[in-house]
Amino acid sequence: MAVPLLDLSRQYAYLKPELDKAVINVLTHGKFILGPEVAELEQQIASYCKTKYAIGVASGTDALLIALHACGVGPGDEVITSNFSFFASAGVISRLGATPVFVDIEPDSYNLDPKLLEQAITKKTKVIMPVHLFGQMADMDPILEIARKHGLKVIEDGAQSIGAEYKSRPCGSLGDLGCFSFFPSKNLGAGGDAGIITTNDEALYDLCRILREHGQKPQYYHRIVGYNSRLDTIQAAMLLVKLPYLRKWSEKRIEHAARYDRELANVPGIVTPRVMPYSTFHIYNQYTLASPKRQRVFEGLRAAGIGTAIYYPVPFHKQECFAYLGHQPDQFAHSTKAGDEVFSIPIYPEMTDAEQTEVITTVKRLVLD
Ligand SMILES: *Cc1c(COP(=O)(O)O)cnc(C)c1O
């Protein structure tokens, strides 16, 4: 039996009447840019993340870019982030003319290691940008404490972790700004690209809103140069339909993860993901295993029709575009090992028991082979 890594058609089949109605409603009222659904979604996301404000933007990448810009990041500045993430976490720093400074991960959480943070800070550091990878939050308390001590802003890259919690505090509410992606494969996915920024800071809120519309305030008056990066009304309408289901979907992912844990944790040659003690709600955007036999298992899964992907094979310090930073390949031992050994398996909420059995049996057969 083939099992896809993700099957969005099942979610659509479940929500079809609601989604169709919401999209047709936008087509009918015609307010495609910053229509009423955008403001409504901003309010609901702010409430979901327990922040005062939210600003809808065109993608998760733009959320990070605008958040960094709002913190004043530009040429000559340094921004610290995890060495092991989706490319956008580092790319946005370079796009603003600033220098990305990479910190290695903890081997068991795959998130930025706070113990290595302070030694990465220089006079040029402006922002610390931890990533909450795979649906689990980074260890925020020590990160926030170090940031406070050095007068630095914190931006949470929560693209994979909407609704996740750190000591019962929601993702996006701990840093100065939180950034989320509604890329279709995230836990809350739109019908295309979309993203949002959360904050409790009124000045940063104002600035992000101005930046997403060419830096204008009022219209046609530009104190700063901004972007064209609004969240489409149609995307907002779809997300408003889906948001009420998000918690339930994440709980379903947690159930699937618990079964994988039970059946795979004791298989030799495989490491199941660790839930850190501070991680009170892990939303499993990915269920990511590690194995020294990764290549063989990965190819075997593909051959058997089981969806799998490697997030991420190349840590930032080994990316060609960052060669100018002068890192050595053998630096960042933990992110390098993760890049060599991790692979993710299906964990979408609609996955059936029979499908999960198939995934488990196949993974076991390939690892024990
Ligand atoms: C998906 C993702 C982004 C970028 O979001 P887009 O909406 O695809 O632009 C940024 N950071 C991380 C960690 C992501 O997973």
Short mmCIF file of C-alpha atoms and ligand atoms in Angstrom, two decimals:
data_model
loop_
_atom_site.label_atom_id
_atom_site.label_comp_id
_atom_site.label_asym_id
_atom_site.label_seq_id
_atom_site.Cartn_x
_atom_site.Cartn_y
_atom_site.Cartn_z
CA MET A 1 0.00 0.00 0.00
CA ALA A 2 1.35 3.41 -0.95
CA VAL A 3 1.19 6.05 1.80
CA PRO A 4 1.69 9.70 0.82
CA LEU A 5 3.84 11.99 2.98
CA LEU A 6 0.91 14.40 3.00
CA ASP A 7 -2.50 14.26 1.31
CA LEU A 8 -4.25 17.62 1.28
CA SER A 9 -7.14 16.30 -0.81
CA ARG A 10 -8.53 14.52 2.28
CA GLN A 11 -8.68 17.76 4.23
CA TYR A 12 -10.41 19.43 1.29
CA ALA A 13 -12.94 16.59 1.00
CA TYR A 14 -13.74 17.09 4.71
CA LEU A 15 -14.11 20.88 4.47
CA LYS A 16 -15.33 21.27 0.88
CA PRO A 17 -18.72 22.91 1.56
CA GLU A 18 -17.22 25.45 4.00
CA LEU A 19 -14.14 26.21 1.89
CA ASP A 20 -16.06 26.54 -1.35
CA LYS A 21 -18.51 28.93 0.28
CA ALA A 22 -15.74 31.06 1.83
CA VAL A 23 -13.83 31.41 -1.44
CA ILE A 24 -16.94 32.15 -3.49
CA ASN A 25 -17.91 34.76 -0.94
CA VAL A 26 -14.62 36.60 -1.59
CA LEU A 27 -15.09 36.28 -5.35
CA THR A 28 -18.51 37.83 -4.86
CA HIS A 29 -17.58 40.76 -2.61
CA GLY A 30 -14.44 41.42 -4.62
CA LYS A 31 -12.29 42.97 -1.87
CA PHE A 32 -9.27 40.91 -2.90
CA ILE A 33 -6.62 43.07 -1.24
CA LEU A 34 -6.89 43.53 2.54
CA GLY A 35 -10.56 42.59 2.55
CA PRO A 36 -12.48 42.08 5.80
CA GLU A 37 -11.34 38.43 6.11
CA VAL A 38 -7.73 39.57 6.54
CA ALA A 39 -8.49 41.73 9.58
CA GLU A 40 -10.68 38.95 11.00
CA LEU A 41 -7.91 36.37 10.56
CA GLU A 42 -5.37 38.75 12.16
CA GLN A 43 -7.62 39.05 15.20
CA GLN A 44 -8.20 35.32 15.46
CA ILE A 45 -4.51 34.43 15.07
CA ALA A 46 -3.53 37.05 17.67
CA SER A 47 -6.03 35.48 20.02
CA TYR A 48 -4.85 31.92 19.19
CA CYS A 49 -1.24 32.93 19.89
CA LYS A 50 -2.19 35.08 22.90
CA THR A 51 -0.66 38.25 21.47
CA LYS A 52 -2.13 41.73 21.10
CA TYR A 53 -1.54 42.04 17.38
CA ALA A 54 -1.04 40.08 14.16
CA ILE A 55 -0.10 41.31 10.68
CA GLY A 56 -0.95 39.17 7.65
CA VAL A 57 1.77 39.03 4.98
CA ALA A 58 2.40 37.20 1.72
CA SER A 59 4.47 34.27 3.07
CA GLY A 60 6.37 32.95 6.06
CA THR A 61 9.57 34.12 4.42
CA ASP A 62 8.19 37.66 4.12
CA ALA A 63 7.05 37.49 7.75
CA LEU A 64 10.68 36.89 8.77
CA LEU A 65 12.00 39.53 6.37
CA ILE A 66 9.56 42.20 7.56
CA ALA A 67 10.06 41.30 11.23
CA LEU A 68 13.85 41.66 10.85
CA HIS A 69 13.42 44.90 8.92
CA ALA A 70 11.12 46.24 11.65
CA CYS A 71 13.87 45.49 14.20
CA GLY A 72 16.16 47.73 12.16
CA VAL A 73 18.36 44.97 10.74
CA GLY A 74 20.48 46.10 7.81
CA PRO A 75 24.02 46.11 6.41
CA GLY A 76 26.68 45.70 9.07
CA ASP A 77 24.38 43.94 11.52
CA GLU A 78 24.54 40.33 12.63
CA VAL A 79 21.56 38.07 13.27
CA ILE A 80 21.96 34.80 15.13
CA THR A 81 19.93 31.80 14.03
CA SER A 82 19.97 28.01 14.09
CA ASN A 83 22.34 26.28 11.68
CA PHE A 84 19.72 23.62 10.91
CA SER A 85 16.46 24.87 9.39
CA PHE A 86 14.60 25.60 6.20
CA PHE A 87 16.64 27.95 4.02
CA ALA A 88 14.41 30.99 4.62
CA SER A 89 15.59 31.30 8.24
CA ALA A 90 19.05 32.28 6.99
CA GLY A 91 18.20 33.68 3.56
CA VAL A 92 16.16 36.60 4.94
CA ILE A 93 19.13 37.79 6.99
CA SER A 94 21.34 37.99 3.91
CA ARG A 95 18.63 39.65 1.85
CA LEU A 96 18.67 42.60 4.28
CA GLY A 97 22.42 42.94 3.81
CA ALA A 98 23.12 41.62 7.30
CA THR A 99 25.38 38.70 8.25
CA PRO A 100 23.84 35.41 9.41
CA VAL A 101 25.61 33.94 12.44
CA PHE A 102 24.91 30.26 12.88
CA VAL A 103 24.63 28.38 16.16
CA ASP A 104 24.72 24.59 16.33
CA ILE A 105 21.70 22.59 17.50
CA GLU A 106 21.08 20.37 20.50
CA PRO A 107 21.27 16.81 19.17
CA ASP A 108 18.02 15.69 20.78
CA SER A 109 15.71 18.64 20.01
CA TYR A 110 17.25 19.72 16.65
CA ASN A 111 16.81 23.31 17.90
CA LEU A 112 19.37 26.03 18.58
CA ASP A 113 21.51 25.16 21.60
CA PRO A 114 21.18 28.03 24.11
CA LYS A 115 24.49 27.02 25.72
CA LEU A 116 26.28 28.11 22.53
CA LEU A 117 24.38 31.36 22.16
CA GLU A 118 26.34 33.80 24.26
CA GLN A 119 29.66 33.06 22.56
CA ALA A 120 28.07 33.94 19.19
CA ILE A 121 27.11 37.45 20.32
CA THR A 122 29.27 40.39 19.17
CA LYS A 123 28.90 44.18 19.17
CA LYS A 124 27.18 43.85 15.79
CA THR A 125 24.48 41.42 16.92
CA LYS A 126 21.00 42.90 16.65
CA VAL A 127 18.54 40.01 16.74
CA ILE A 128 18.41 36.40 17.92
CA MET A 129 16.12 34.31 15.73
CA PRO A 130 15.49 30.83 17.14
CA VAL A 131 13.60 28.36 14.94
CA HIS A 132 10.99 26.03 16.42
CA LEU A 133 11.73 23.07 14.16
CA PHE A 134 9.36 20.21 13.27
CA GLY A 135 6.63 21.55 15.60
CA GLN A 136 8.61 21.70 18.85
CA MET A 137 9.66 24.95 20.47
CA ALA A 138 13.26 25.87 21.15
CA ASP A 139 14.36 26.33 24.78
CA MET A 140 13.13 29.92 25.04
CA ASP A 141 13.80 30.88 28.68
CA PRO A 142 17.61 30.89 28.44
CA ILE A 143 17.40 32.47 24.97
CA LEU A 144 15.19 35.31 26.25
CA GLU A 145 17.38 35.81 29.30
CA ILE A 146 20.55 36.14 27.21
CA ALA A 147 18.74 38.48 24.79
CA ARG A 148 17.58 40.69 27.66
CA LYS A 149 21.06 40.79 29.17
CA HIS A 150 22.56 41.97 25.86
CA GLY A 151 19.68 44.23 24.80
CA LEU A 152 18.81 42.15 21.74
CA LYS A 153 15.48 41.56 20.06
CA VAL A 154 14.12 38.02 19.66
CA ILE A 155 12.17 36.91 16.59
CA GLU A 156 10.61 33.45 16.74
CA ASP A 157 10.62 31.49 13.47
CA GLY A 158 7.43 29.59 14.23
CA ALA A 159 6.74 28.61 10.62
CA GLN A 160 6.50 24.93 11.59
CA SER A 161 5.00 25.46 15.05
CA ILE A 162 1.74 27.39 15.08
CA GLY A 163 -0.09 26.43 18.28
CA ALA A 164 2.95 24.76 19.85
CA GLU A 165 3.62 25.62 23.49
CA TYR A 166 6.66 26.25 25.66
CA LYS A 167 5.84 25.77 29.35
CA SER A 168 2.20 26.31 28.31
CA ARG A 169 2.99 29.62 26.55
CA PRO A 170 2.04 29.69 22.86
CA CYS A 171 4.53 29.98 20.05
CA GLY A 172 4.82 33.54 18.77
CA SER A 173 4.03 35.12 22.15
CA LEU A 174 7.47 34.80 23.75
CA GLY A 175 9.75 36.83 21.51
CA ASP A 176 9.37 40.46 20.39
CA LEU A 177 7.88 39.13 17.17
CA GLY A 178 6.62 35.73 16.03
CA CYS A 179 6.58 34.63 12.39
CA PHE A 180 4.33 32.00 10.86
CA SER A 181 3.89 30.40 7.46
CA PHE A 182 0.64 29.17 5.94
CA PHE A 183 2.46 27.27 3.18
CA PRO A 184 0.07 24.43 2.29
CA SER A 185 2.17 21.74 4.03
CA LYS A 186 2.30 23.53 7.40
CA ASN A 187 -0.18 22.49 10.12
CA LEU A 188 -2.41 25.42 9.13
CA GLY A 189 -2.06 25.67 5.35
CA ALA A 190 -3.57 28.11 2.87
CA GLY A 191 -4.32 27.50 -0.79
CA GLY A 192 -0.99 29.02 -1.77
CA ASP A 193 1.60 31.25 -0.11
CA ALA A 194 0.67 33.23 3.00
CA GLY A 195 2.14 34.17 6.37
CA ILE A 196 1.59 36.24 9.51
CA ILE A 197 3.56 38.12 12.16
CA THR A 198 2.50 38.28 15.83
CA THR A 199 3.60 40.82 18.44
CA ASN A 200 2.62 42.54 21.68
CA ASP A 201 4.61 45.67 20.80
CA GLU A 202 2.50 48.46 19.34
CA ALA A 203 5.43 50.24 17.66
CA LEU A 204 6.61 47.04 15.94
CA TYR A 205 3.01 46.30 14.93
CA ASP A 206 2.69 49.72 13.26
CA LEU A 207 6.02 49.32 11.52
CA CYS A 208 5.19 45.84 10.15
CA ARG A 209 1.87 47.10 8.82
CA ILE A 210 3.57 50.00 7.07
CA LEU A 211 6.35 47.77 5.70
CA ARG A 212 3.93 45.29 4.11
CA GLU A 213 2.46 48.11 2.00
CA HIS A 214 5.49 49.79 0.43
CA GLY A 215 6.28 51.66 3.64
CA GLN A 216 3.44 54.08 3.07
CA LYS A 217 1.55 55.98 5.77
CA PRO A 218 -0.70 57.65 4.80
CA GLN A 219 -1.23 56.29 1.30
CA TYR A 220 1.36 57.60 -1.21
CA TYR A 221 3.54 59.13 1.52
CA HIS A 222 6.71 57.10 2.12
CA ARG A 223 8.92 57.70 5.12
CA ILE A 224 10.58 54.34 4.50
CA VAL A 225 10.85 51.87 1.63
CA GLY A 226 8.78 48.76 2.21
CA TYR A 227 7.44 45.72 0.39
CA ASN A 228 4.38 44.57 -1.48
CA SER A 229 3.56 41.75 0.90
CA ARG A 230 -0.07 41.42 1.89
CA LEU A 231 -1.93 38.27 2.82
CA ASP A 232 -4.55 37.70 0.08
CA THR A 233 -8.19 37.95 1.14
CA ILE A 234 -8.91 34.57 -0.48
CA GLN A 235 -6.15 32.95 1.61
CA ALA A 236 -7.49 34.61 4.76
CA ALA A 237 -10.99 33.29 3.98
CA MET A 238 -9.65 29.72 3.63
CA LEU A 239 -7.59 30.02 6.80
CA LEU A 240 -10.60 31.27 8.76
CA VAL A 241 -12.42 28.07 7.80
CA LYS A 242 -9.48 25.90 8.87
CA LEU A 243 -8.35 27.62 12.08
CA PRO A 244 -11.15 26.19 14.30
CA TYR A 245 -9.90 22.67 13.41
CA LEU A 246 -6.21 23.34 14.02
CA ARG A 247 -6.05 22.22 17.64
CA LYS A 248 -7.88 18.98 16.85
CA TRP A 249 -5.60 18.32 13.86
CA SER A 250 -2.51 18.87 15.99
CA GLU A 251 -3.90 16.49 18.62
CA LYS A 252 -4.40 13.87 15.91
CA ARG A 253 -0.76 14.32 14.89
CA ILE A 254 0.23 13.82 18.55
CA GLU A 255 -1.75 10.55 18.60
CA HIS A 256 0.05 9.32 15.49
CA ALA A 257 3.39 10.36 17.02
CA ALA A 258 2.60 8.40 20.19
CA ARG A 259 2.01 5.25 18.14
CA TYR A 260 5.22 5.74 16.16
CA ASP A 261 7.05 6.27 19.47
CA ARG A 262 5.61 3.05 20.93
CA GLU A 263 6.44 0.95 17.92
CA LEU A 264 9.73 2.43 16.75
CA ALA A 265 11.52 3.67 19.88
CA ASN A 266 13.10 0.32 20.65
CA VAL A 267 14.12 -0.57 17.12
CA PRO A 268 17.93 -0.68 17.01
CA GLY A 269 19.48 1.73 14.52
CA ILE A 270 16.69 4.28 14.79
CA VAL A 271 16.25 7.37 16.96
CA THR A 272 12.69 8.63 17.51
CA PRO A 273 12.11 12.33 18.16
CA ARG A 274 12.52 13.48 21.75
CA VAL A 275 9.91 15.68 23.37
CA MET A 276 11.80 18.10 25.59
CA PRO A 277 10.47 18.61 29.16
CA TYR A 278 9.66 22.30 28.50
CA SER A 279 7.80 21.43 25.31
CA THR A 280 4.25 21.22 26.66
CA PHE A 281 2.61 21.00 23.23
CA HIS A 282 4.58 19.58 20.29
CA ILE A 283 2.51 19.90 17.10
CA TYR A 284 4.54 17.49 14.94
CA ASN A 285 4.65 19.40 11.69
CA GLN A 286 7.07 16.59 10.94
CA TYR A 287 7.79 13.25 12.61
CA THR A 288 11.50 13.01 12.08
CA LEU A 289 13.59 9.91 12.67
CA ALA A 290 17.35 9.61 12.61
CA SER A 291 19.37 6.62 11.49
CA PRO A 292 22.98 6.01 10.44
CA LYS A 293 21.41 3.85 7.71
CA ARG A 294 19.35 6.83 6.51
CA GLN A 295 20.18 6.60 2.81
CA ARG A 296 19.19 2.94 2.53
CA VAL A 297 16.00 3.39 4.56
CA PHE A 298 15.07 6.55 2.63
CA GLU A 299 15.51 4.86 -0.73
CA GLY A 300 13.66 1.75 0.47
CA LEU A 301 10.70 3.83 1.64
CA ARG A 302 10.56 5.65 -1.67
CA ALA A 303 10.72 2.34 -3.56
CA ALA A 304 7.88 0.97 -1.39
CA GLY A 305 5.70 4.01 -2.12
CA ILE A 306 5.92 5.40 1.43
CA GLY A 307 6.19 9.18 1.50
CA THR A 308 9.42 10.41 3.06
CA ALA A 309 11.58 13.51 2.86
CA ILE A 310 14.86 14.77 4.27
CA TYR A 311 14.44 17.99 6.25
CA TYR A 312 17.24 19.09 5.85
CA PRO A 313 20.21 17.46 4.14
CA VAL A 314 22.57 20.47 4.14
CA PRO A 315 23.06 22.66 7.22
CA PHE A 316 23.60 26.37 6.53
CA HIS A 317 27.35 26.42 7.14
CA LYS A 318 27.81 24.02 4.19
CA GLN A 319 25.58 25.94 1.74
CA GLU A 320 27.45 27.32 -1.24
CA CYS A 321 25.84 30.77 -0.89
CA PHE A 322 27.32 31.08 2.62
CA ALA A 323 30.84 29.96 1.65
CA TYR A 324 31.96 33.59 2.10
CA LEU A 325 31.44 33.19 5.85
CA GLY A 326 34.48 30.90 5.84
CA HIS A 327 33.11 28.01 7.91
CA GLN A 328 34.78 24.61 7.88
CA PRO A 329 32.66 21.58 6.95
CA ASP A 330 33.52 19.86 10.24
CA GLN A 331 32.21 22.73 12.38
CA PHE A 332 28.68 22.40 13.81
CA ALA A 333 28.95 18.66 14.54
CA HIS A 334 25.32 18.18 15.61
CA SER A 335 23.69 19.88 12.64
CA THR A 336 26.05 18.02 10.32
CA LYS A 337 25.07 14.68 11.88
CA ALA A 338 21.38 15.60 11.70
CA GLY A 339 21.79 16.51 8.02
CA ASP A 340 23.32 13.08 7.40
CA GLU A 341 20.83 11.01 9.41
CA VAL A 342 17.32 12.53 9.58
CA PHE A 343 14.28 11.60 7.52
CA SER A 344 10.61 12.35 8.05
CA ILE A 345 7.65 9.98 7.67
CA PRO A 346 3.90 10.62 7.15
CA ILE A 347 2.06 12.19 10.12
CA TYR A 348 -0.85 14.16 8.64
CA PRO A 349 -4.04 14.05 10.76
CA GLU A 350 -6.10 12.10 8.21
CA MET A 351 -3.64 9.17 8.01
CA THR A 352 -5.47 5.88 8.71
CA ASP A 353 -4.37 3.18 11.16
CA ALA A 354 -3.77 0.79 8.26
CA GLU A 355 -1.55 3.36 6.55
CA GLN A 356 0.42 3.91 9.73
CA THR A 357 0.85 0.15 10.16
CA GLU A 358 2.27 0.03 6.64
CA VAL A 359 4.74 2.83 7.40
CA ILE A 360 5.87 1.20 10.67
CA THR A 361 6.29 -2.27 9.13
CA THR A 362 8.26 -0.89 6.20
CA VAL A 363 10.55 1.28 8.33
CA LYS A 364 11.28 -1.68 10.63
CA ARG A 365 11.97 -4.04 7.75
CA LEU A 366 14.38 -1.57 6.14
CA VAL A 367 16.25 -0.68 9.32
CA LEU A 368 16.62 -4.25 10.54
CA ASP A 369 17.54 -5.53 7.06
C1 LIG B 1 8.19 27.09 5.76
C2 LIG B 1 9.24 27.77 6.54
C3 LIG B 1 9.58 29.12 6.33
C4 LIG B 1 9.09 29.90 5.15
O1 LIG B 1 7.73 29.98 4.98
P1 LIG B 1 7.13 30.22 3.49
O2 LIG B 1 5.69 30.48 3.79
O3 LIG B 1 7.36 28.98 2.70
O4 LIG B 1 7.81 31.40 2.91
C5 LIG B 1 10.49 29.71 7.18
N1 LIG B 1 11.05 29.03 8.19
C6 LIG B 1 10.77 27.73 8.41
C7 LIG B 1 11.41 27.03 9.56
C8 LIG B 1 9.87 27.06 7.59
O5 LIG B 1 9.62 25.77 7.80
#
